[in-house]
Short mmCIF file of C-alpha atoms (C1' of nucleotides) and ligand atoms in Angstrom, two decimals:
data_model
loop_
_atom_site.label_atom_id
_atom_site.label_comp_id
_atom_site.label_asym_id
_atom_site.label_seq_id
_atom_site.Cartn_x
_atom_site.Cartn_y
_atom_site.Cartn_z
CA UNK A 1 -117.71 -24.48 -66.69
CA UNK A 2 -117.09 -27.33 -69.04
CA UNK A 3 -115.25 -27.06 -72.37
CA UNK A 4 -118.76 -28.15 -74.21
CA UNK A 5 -120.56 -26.02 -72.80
CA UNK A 6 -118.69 -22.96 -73.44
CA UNK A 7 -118.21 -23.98 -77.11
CA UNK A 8 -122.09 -24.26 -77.42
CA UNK A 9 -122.26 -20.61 -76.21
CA UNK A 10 -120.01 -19.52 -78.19
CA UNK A 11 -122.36 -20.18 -81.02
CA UNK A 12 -125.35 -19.24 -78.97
CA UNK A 13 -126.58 -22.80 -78.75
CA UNK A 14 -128.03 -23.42 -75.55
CA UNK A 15 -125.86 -26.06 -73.96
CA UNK A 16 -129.02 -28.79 -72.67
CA UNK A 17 -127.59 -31.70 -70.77
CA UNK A 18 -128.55 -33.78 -74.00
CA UNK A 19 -126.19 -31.44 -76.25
CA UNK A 20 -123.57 -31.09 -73.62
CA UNK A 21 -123.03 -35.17 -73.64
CA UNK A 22 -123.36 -35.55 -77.42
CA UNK A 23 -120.55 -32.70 -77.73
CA UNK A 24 -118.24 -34.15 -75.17
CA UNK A 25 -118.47 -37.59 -76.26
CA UNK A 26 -117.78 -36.52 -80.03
CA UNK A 27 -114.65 -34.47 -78.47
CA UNK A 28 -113.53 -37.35 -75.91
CA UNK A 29 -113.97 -40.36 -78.75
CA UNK A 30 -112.25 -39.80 -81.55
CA UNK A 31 -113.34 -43.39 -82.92
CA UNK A 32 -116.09 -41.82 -85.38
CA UNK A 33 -118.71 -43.15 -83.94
CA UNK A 34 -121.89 -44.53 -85.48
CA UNK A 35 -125.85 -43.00 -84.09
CA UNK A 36 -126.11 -46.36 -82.53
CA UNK A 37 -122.95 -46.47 -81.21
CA UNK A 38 -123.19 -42.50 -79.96
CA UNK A 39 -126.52 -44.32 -78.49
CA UNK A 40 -125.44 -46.72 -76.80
CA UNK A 41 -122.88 -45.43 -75.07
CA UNK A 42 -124.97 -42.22 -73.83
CA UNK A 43 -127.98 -44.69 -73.22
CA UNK A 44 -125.78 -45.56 -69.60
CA UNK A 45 -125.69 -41.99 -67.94
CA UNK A 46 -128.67 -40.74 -69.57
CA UNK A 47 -131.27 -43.32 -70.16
CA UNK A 48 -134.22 -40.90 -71.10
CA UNK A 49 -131.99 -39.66 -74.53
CA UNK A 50 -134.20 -40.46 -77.43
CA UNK A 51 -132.73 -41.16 -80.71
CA UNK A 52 -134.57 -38.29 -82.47
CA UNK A 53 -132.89 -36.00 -79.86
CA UNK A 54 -129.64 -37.62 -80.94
CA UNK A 55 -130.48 -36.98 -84.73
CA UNK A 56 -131.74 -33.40 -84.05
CA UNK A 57 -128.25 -32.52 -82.06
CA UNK A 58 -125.96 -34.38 -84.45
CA UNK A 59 -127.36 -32.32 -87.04
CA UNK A 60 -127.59 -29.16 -85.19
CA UNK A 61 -123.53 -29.82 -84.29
CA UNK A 62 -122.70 -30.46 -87.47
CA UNK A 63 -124.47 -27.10 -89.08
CA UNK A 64 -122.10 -25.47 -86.19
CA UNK A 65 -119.12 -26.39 -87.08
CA UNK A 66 -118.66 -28.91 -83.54
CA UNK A 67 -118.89 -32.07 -85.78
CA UNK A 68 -118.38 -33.64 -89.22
CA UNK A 69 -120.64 -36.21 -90.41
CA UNK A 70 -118.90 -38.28 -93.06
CA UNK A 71 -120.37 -40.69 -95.28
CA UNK A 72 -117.33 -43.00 -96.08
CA UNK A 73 -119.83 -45.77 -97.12
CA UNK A 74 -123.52 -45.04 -97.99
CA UNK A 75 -124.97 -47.39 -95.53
CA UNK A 76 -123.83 -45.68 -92.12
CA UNK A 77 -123.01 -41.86 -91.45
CA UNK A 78 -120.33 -41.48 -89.05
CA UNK A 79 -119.58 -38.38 -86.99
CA UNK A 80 -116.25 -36.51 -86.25
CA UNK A 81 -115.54 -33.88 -83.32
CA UNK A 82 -112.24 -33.11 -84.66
CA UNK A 83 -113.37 -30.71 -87.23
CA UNK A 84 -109.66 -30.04 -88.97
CA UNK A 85 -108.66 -30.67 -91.97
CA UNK A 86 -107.45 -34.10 -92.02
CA UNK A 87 -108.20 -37.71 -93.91
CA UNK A 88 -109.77 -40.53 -93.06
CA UNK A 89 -109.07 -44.24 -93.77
CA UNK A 90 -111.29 -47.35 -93.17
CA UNK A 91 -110.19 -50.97 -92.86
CA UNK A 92 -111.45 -53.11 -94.83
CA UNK A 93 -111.33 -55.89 -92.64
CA UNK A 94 -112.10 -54.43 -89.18
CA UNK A 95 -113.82 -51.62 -89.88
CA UNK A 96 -112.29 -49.22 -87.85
CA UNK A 97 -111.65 -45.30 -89.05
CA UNK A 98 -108.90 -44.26 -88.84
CA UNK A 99 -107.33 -40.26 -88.94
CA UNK A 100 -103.98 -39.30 -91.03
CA UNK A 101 -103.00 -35.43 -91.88
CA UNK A 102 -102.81 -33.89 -95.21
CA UNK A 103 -100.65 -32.27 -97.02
CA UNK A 104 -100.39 -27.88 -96.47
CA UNK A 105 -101.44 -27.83 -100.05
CA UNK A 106 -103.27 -30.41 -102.22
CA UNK A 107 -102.75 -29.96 -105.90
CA UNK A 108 -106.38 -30.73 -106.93
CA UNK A 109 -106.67 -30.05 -110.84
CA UNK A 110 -110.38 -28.96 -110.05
CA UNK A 111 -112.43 -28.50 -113.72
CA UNK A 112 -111.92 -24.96 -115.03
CA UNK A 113 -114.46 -22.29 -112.99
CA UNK A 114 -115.31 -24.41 -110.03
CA UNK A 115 -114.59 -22.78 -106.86
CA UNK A 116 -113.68 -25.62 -104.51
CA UNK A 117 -114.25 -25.03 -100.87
CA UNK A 118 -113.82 -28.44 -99.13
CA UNK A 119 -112.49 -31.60 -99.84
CA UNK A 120 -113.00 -35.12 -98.11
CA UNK A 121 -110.36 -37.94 -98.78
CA UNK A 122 -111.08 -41.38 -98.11
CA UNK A 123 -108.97 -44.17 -98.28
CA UNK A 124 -109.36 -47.97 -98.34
CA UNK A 125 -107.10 -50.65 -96.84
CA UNK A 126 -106.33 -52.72 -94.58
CA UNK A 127 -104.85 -51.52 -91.24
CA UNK A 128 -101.97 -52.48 -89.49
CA UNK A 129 -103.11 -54.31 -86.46
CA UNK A 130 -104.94 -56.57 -89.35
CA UNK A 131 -102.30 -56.94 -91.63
CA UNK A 132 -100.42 -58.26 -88.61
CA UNK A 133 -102.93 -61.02 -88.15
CA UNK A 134 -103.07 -62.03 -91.39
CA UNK B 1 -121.27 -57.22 -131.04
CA UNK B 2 -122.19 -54.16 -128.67
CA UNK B 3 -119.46 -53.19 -126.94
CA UNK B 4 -121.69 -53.73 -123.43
CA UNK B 5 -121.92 -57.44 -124.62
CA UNK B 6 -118.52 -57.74 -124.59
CA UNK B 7 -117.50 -55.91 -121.44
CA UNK B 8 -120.08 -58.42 -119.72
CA UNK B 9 -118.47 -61.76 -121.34
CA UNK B 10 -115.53 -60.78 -120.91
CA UNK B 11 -116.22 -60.79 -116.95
CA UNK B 12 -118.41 -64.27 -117.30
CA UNK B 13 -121.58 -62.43 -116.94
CA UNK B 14 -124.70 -63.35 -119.34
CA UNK B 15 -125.32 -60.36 -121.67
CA UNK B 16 -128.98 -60.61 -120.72
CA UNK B 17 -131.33 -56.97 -122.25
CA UNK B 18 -131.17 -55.41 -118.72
CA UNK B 19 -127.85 -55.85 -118.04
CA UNK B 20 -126.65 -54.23 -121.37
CA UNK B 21 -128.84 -51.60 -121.09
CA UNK B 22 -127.82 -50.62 -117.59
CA UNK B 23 -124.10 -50.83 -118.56
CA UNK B 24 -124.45 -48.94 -122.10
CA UNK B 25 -126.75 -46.26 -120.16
CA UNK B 26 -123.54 -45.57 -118.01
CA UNK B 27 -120.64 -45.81 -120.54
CA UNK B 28 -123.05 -43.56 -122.64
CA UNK B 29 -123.87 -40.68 -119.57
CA UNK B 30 -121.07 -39.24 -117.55
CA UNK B 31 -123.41 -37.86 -115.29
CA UNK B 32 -122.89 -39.82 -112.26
CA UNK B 33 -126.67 -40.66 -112.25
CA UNK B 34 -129.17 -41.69 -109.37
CA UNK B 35 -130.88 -45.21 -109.32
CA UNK B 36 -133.81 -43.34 -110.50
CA UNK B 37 -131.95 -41.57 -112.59
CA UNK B 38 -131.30 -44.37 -114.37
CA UNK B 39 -134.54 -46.17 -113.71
CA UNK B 40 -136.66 -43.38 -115.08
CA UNK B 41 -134.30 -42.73 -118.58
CA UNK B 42 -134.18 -46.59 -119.20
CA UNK B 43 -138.17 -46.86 -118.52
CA UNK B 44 -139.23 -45.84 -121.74
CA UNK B 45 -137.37 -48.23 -123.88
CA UNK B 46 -137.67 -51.39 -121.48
CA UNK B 47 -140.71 -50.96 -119.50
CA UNK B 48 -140.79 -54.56 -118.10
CA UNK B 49 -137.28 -53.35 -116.03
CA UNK B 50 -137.76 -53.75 -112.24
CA UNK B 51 -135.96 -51.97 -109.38
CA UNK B 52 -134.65 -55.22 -107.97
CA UNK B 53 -133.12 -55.63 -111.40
CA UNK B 54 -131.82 -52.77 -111.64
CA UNK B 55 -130.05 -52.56 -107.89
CA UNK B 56 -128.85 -56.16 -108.40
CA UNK B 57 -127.62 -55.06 -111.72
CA UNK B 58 -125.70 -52.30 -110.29
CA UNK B 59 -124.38 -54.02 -107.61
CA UNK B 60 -123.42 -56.84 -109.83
CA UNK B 61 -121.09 -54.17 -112.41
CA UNK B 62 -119.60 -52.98 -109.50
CA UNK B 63 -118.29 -55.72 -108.01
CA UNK B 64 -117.17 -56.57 -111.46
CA UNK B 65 -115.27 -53.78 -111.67
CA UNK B 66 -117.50 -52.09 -114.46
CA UNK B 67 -118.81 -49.31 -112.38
CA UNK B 68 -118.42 -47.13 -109.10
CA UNK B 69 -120.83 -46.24 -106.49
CA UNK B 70 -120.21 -42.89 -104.89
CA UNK B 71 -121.39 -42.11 -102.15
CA UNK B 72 -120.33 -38.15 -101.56
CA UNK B 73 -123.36 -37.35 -99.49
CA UNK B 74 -125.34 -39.87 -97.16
CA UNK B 75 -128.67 -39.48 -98.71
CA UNK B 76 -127.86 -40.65 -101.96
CA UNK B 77 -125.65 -43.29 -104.19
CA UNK B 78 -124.75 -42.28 -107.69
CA UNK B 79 -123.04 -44.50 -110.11
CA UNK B 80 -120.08 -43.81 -112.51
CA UNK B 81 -119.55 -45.97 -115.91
CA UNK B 82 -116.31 -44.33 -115.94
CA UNK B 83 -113.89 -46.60 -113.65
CA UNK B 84 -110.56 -44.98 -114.02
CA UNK B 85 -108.79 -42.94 -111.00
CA UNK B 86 -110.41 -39.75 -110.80
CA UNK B 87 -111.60 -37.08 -108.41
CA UNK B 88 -115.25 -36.13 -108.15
CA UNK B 89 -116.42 -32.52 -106.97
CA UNK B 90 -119.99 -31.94 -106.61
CA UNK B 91 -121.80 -28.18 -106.68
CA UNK B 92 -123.70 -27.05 -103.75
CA UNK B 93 -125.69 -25.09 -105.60
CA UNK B 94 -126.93 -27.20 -109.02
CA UNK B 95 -126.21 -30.57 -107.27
CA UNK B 96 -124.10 -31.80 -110.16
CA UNK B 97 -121.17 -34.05 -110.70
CA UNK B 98 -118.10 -33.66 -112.13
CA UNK B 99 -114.88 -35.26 -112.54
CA UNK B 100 -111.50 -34.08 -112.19
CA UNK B 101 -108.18 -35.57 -113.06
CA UNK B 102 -106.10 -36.52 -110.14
CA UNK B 103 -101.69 -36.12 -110.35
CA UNK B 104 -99.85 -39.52 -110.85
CA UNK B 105 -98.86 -40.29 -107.57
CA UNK B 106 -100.97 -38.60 -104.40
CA UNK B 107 -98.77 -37.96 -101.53
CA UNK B 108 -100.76 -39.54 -98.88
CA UNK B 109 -99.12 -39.95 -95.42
CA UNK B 110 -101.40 -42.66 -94.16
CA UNK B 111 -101.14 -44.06 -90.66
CA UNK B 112 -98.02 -46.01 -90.08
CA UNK B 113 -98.59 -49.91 -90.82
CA UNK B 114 -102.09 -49.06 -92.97
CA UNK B 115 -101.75 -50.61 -96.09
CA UNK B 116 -104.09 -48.56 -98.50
CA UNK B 117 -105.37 -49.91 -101.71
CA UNK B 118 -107.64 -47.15 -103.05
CA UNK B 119 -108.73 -43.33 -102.25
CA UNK B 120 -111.93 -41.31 -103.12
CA UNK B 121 -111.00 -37.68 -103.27
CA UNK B 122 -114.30 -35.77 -103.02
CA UNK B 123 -114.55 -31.73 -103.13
CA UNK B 124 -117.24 -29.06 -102.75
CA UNK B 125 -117.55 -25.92 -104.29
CA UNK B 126 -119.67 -24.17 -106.90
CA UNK B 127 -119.57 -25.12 -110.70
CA UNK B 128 -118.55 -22.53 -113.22
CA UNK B 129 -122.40 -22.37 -114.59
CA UNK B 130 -123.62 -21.35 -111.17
CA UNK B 131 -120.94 -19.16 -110.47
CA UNK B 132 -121.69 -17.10 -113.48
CA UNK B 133 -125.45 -17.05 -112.39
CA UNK B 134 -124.81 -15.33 -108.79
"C1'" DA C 1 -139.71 -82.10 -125.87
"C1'" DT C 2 -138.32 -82.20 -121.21
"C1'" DT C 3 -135.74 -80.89 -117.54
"C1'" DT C 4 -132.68 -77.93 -115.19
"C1'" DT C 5 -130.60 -73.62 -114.32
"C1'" DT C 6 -130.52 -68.76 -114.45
"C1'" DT C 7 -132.63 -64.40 -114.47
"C1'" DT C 8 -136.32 -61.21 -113.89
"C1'" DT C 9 -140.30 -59.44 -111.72
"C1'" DG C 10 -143.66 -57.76 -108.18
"C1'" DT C 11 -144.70 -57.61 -103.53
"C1'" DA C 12 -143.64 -57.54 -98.90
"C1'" DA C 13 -140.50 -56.64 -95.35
"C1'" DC C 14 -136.76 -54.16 -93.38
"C1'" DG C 15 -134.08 -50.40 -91.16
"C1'" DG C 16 -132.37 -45.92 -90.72
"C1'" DT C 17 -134.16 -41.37 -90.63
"C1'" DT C 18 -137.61 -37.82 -90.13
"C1'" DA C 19 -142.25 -35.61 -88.95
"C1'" DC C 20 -145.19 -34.63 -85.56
"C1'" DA C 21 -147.70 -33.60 -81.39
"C1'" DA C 22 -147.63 -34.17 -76.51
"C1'" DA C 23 -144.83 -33.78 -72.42
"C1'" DT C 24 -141.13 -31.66 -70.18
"C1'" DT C 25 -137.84 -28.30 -69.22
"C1'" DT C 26 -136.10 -23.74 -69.23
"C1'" DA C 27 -136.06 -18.69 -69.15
"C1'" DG C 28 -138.08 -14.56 -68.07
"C1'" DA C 29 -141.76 -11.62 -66.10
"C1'" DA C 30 -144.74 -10.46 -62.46
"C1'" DT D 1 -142.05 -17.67 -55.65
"C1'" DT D 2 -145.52 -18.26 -59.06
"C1'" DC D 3 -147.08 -17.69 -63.57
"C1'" DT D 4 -146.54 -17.56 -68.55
"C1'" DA D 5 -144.36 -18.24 -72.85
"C1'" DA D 6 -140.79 -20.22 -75.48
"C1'" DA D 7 -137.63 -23.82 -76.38
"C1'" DT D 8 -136.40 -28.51 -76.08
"C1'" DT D 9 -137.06 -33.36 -75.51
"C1'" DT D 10 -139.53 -37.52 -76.04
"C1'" DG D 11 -142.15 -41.49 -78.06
"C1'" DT D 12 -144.75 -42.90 -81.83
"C1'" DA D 13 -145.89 -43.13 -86.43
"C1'" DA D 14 -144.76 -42.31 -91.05
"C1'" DC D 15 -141.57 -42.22 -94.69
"C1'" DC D 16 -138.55 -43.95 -98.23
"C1'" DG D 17 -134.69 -46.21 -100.28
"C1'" DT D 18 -133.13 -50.74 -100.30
"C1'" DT D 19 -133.33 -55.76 -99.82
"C1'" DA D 20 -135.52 -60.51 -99.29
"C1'" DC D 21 -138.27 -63.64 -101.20
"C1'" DA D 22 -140.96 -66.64 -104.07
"C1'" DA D 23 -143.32 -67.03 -108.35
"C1'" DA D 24 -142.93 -66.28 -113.31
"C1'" DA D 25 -140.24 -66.08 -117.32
"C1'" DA D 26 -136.33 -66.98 -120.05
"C1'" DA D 27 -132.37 -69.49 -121.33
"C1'" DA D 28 -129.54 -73.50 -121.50
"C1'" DA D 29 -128.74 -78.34 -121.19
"C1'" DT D 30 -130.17 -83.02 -121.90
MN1 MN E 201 -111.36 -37.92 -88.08
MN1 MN E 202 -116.72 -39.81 -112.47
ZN1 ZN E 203 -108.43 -53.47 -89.31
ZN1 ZN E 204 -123.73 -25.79 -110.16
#
DNA sequence: ATTTTTTTTGTAACGGTTACAAATTTAGAA
DNA sequence: TTCTAAATTTGTAACCGTTACAAAAAAAAT
């Protein structure tokens, strides 16, 4: 019994081949991956996926709790199967996502009321196997 | 001497009608409005405006440094006259925008080597006006 | 006035995403 | 197993926000 499928269980999802690969490539490639690159890489072992299919299940993983979809810039959604709470940071150069922890307890000054649940922090740079090129 | 005009010169940019407008419509709203936000509120005064205009416009104060694009969810770009560092939260429930101050110096522990030049700290949550309605 | 450059405009194209119906697969009953 | 119903997948077409492009207009230079 695989890890992905038992996950999908748990949330009484019912763990298709198609959802089963999605879910373990999200958990076994933490390089926030693209659709197209989620695509192409599945394309190999499972040449009948359709992208709908691959829409549909990111979606459906995401609504789970299996996956984060984060929208760094707005021209390409990227997806997540580490679903702590941690930050992201994108080279500039590269563009490559990277992963970096966050503090227990973020003093966020939120305006007075709100009722903050999440937070997303993005950060813009250059990394370091650029900088080392430069 | 509007104080768009001068914003725009200052940069090198010809003051043309369009480009004022745009730029006084966001130093005047602090709603982190939509294209069509925008599109539709500046309509009625300057009917002539195009869309192309107006997305090259906005593209154009941004990479002057005159405005933001934020892109907190995938499905849609908002822009912010307001180019200072500050946080953003946005309610799930209303769909509005709202800044937040952020402290002086954010104790980031970025990935050794990354060299990071800015940060977008997003949250969720509910606003204090839809809190109040539950 | 004439020419040259810049900007704006409207339309067409583009690309990522979604809607939809048919085909396939799966689960459960007989 | 065989049949039936439900769920899922697939391929195509539509959708919609954005961008490319060329003509028109405006502004600047000569
Ligand atoms: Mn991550
Ligand atoms: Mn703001
Ligand atoms: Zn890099
Ligand atoms: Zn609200």
């Amino acid at each position: 019994m695989t890890e992905a499928k038992i996950l999908l269980e748990e949330r009484g999802i019912r763990p298709t081949q198609q959802r089963m690969a999605v879910l373990r490539y999200l958990r076994d490639n933490r390089n926030h991956p693209t659709v197209d690159t989620i695509y192409s890489s599945l394309h190999d072992r499972m040449p009948s996926l359709s992208r709908t299919t691959l829409y549909n299940t990111l979606r459906l993983l995401s609504s789970a709790g299996l996956a984060l979809s984060l929208t760094i810039e707005g021209d390409e959604i990227r997806f997540d199967g580490d679903t702590s709470d941690h930050g992201h940071c994108k080279c500039r150069r590269c563009g490559g996502v990277f992963d970096f922890p966050l503090p227990e307890t973020l003093p966020l000054d939120l305006p007075d009321g709100f009722l903050g649940e999440s937070v997303h922090i993005y950060a813009w740079g250059t990394c370091r196997r650029c900088a080392s090129l430069s």
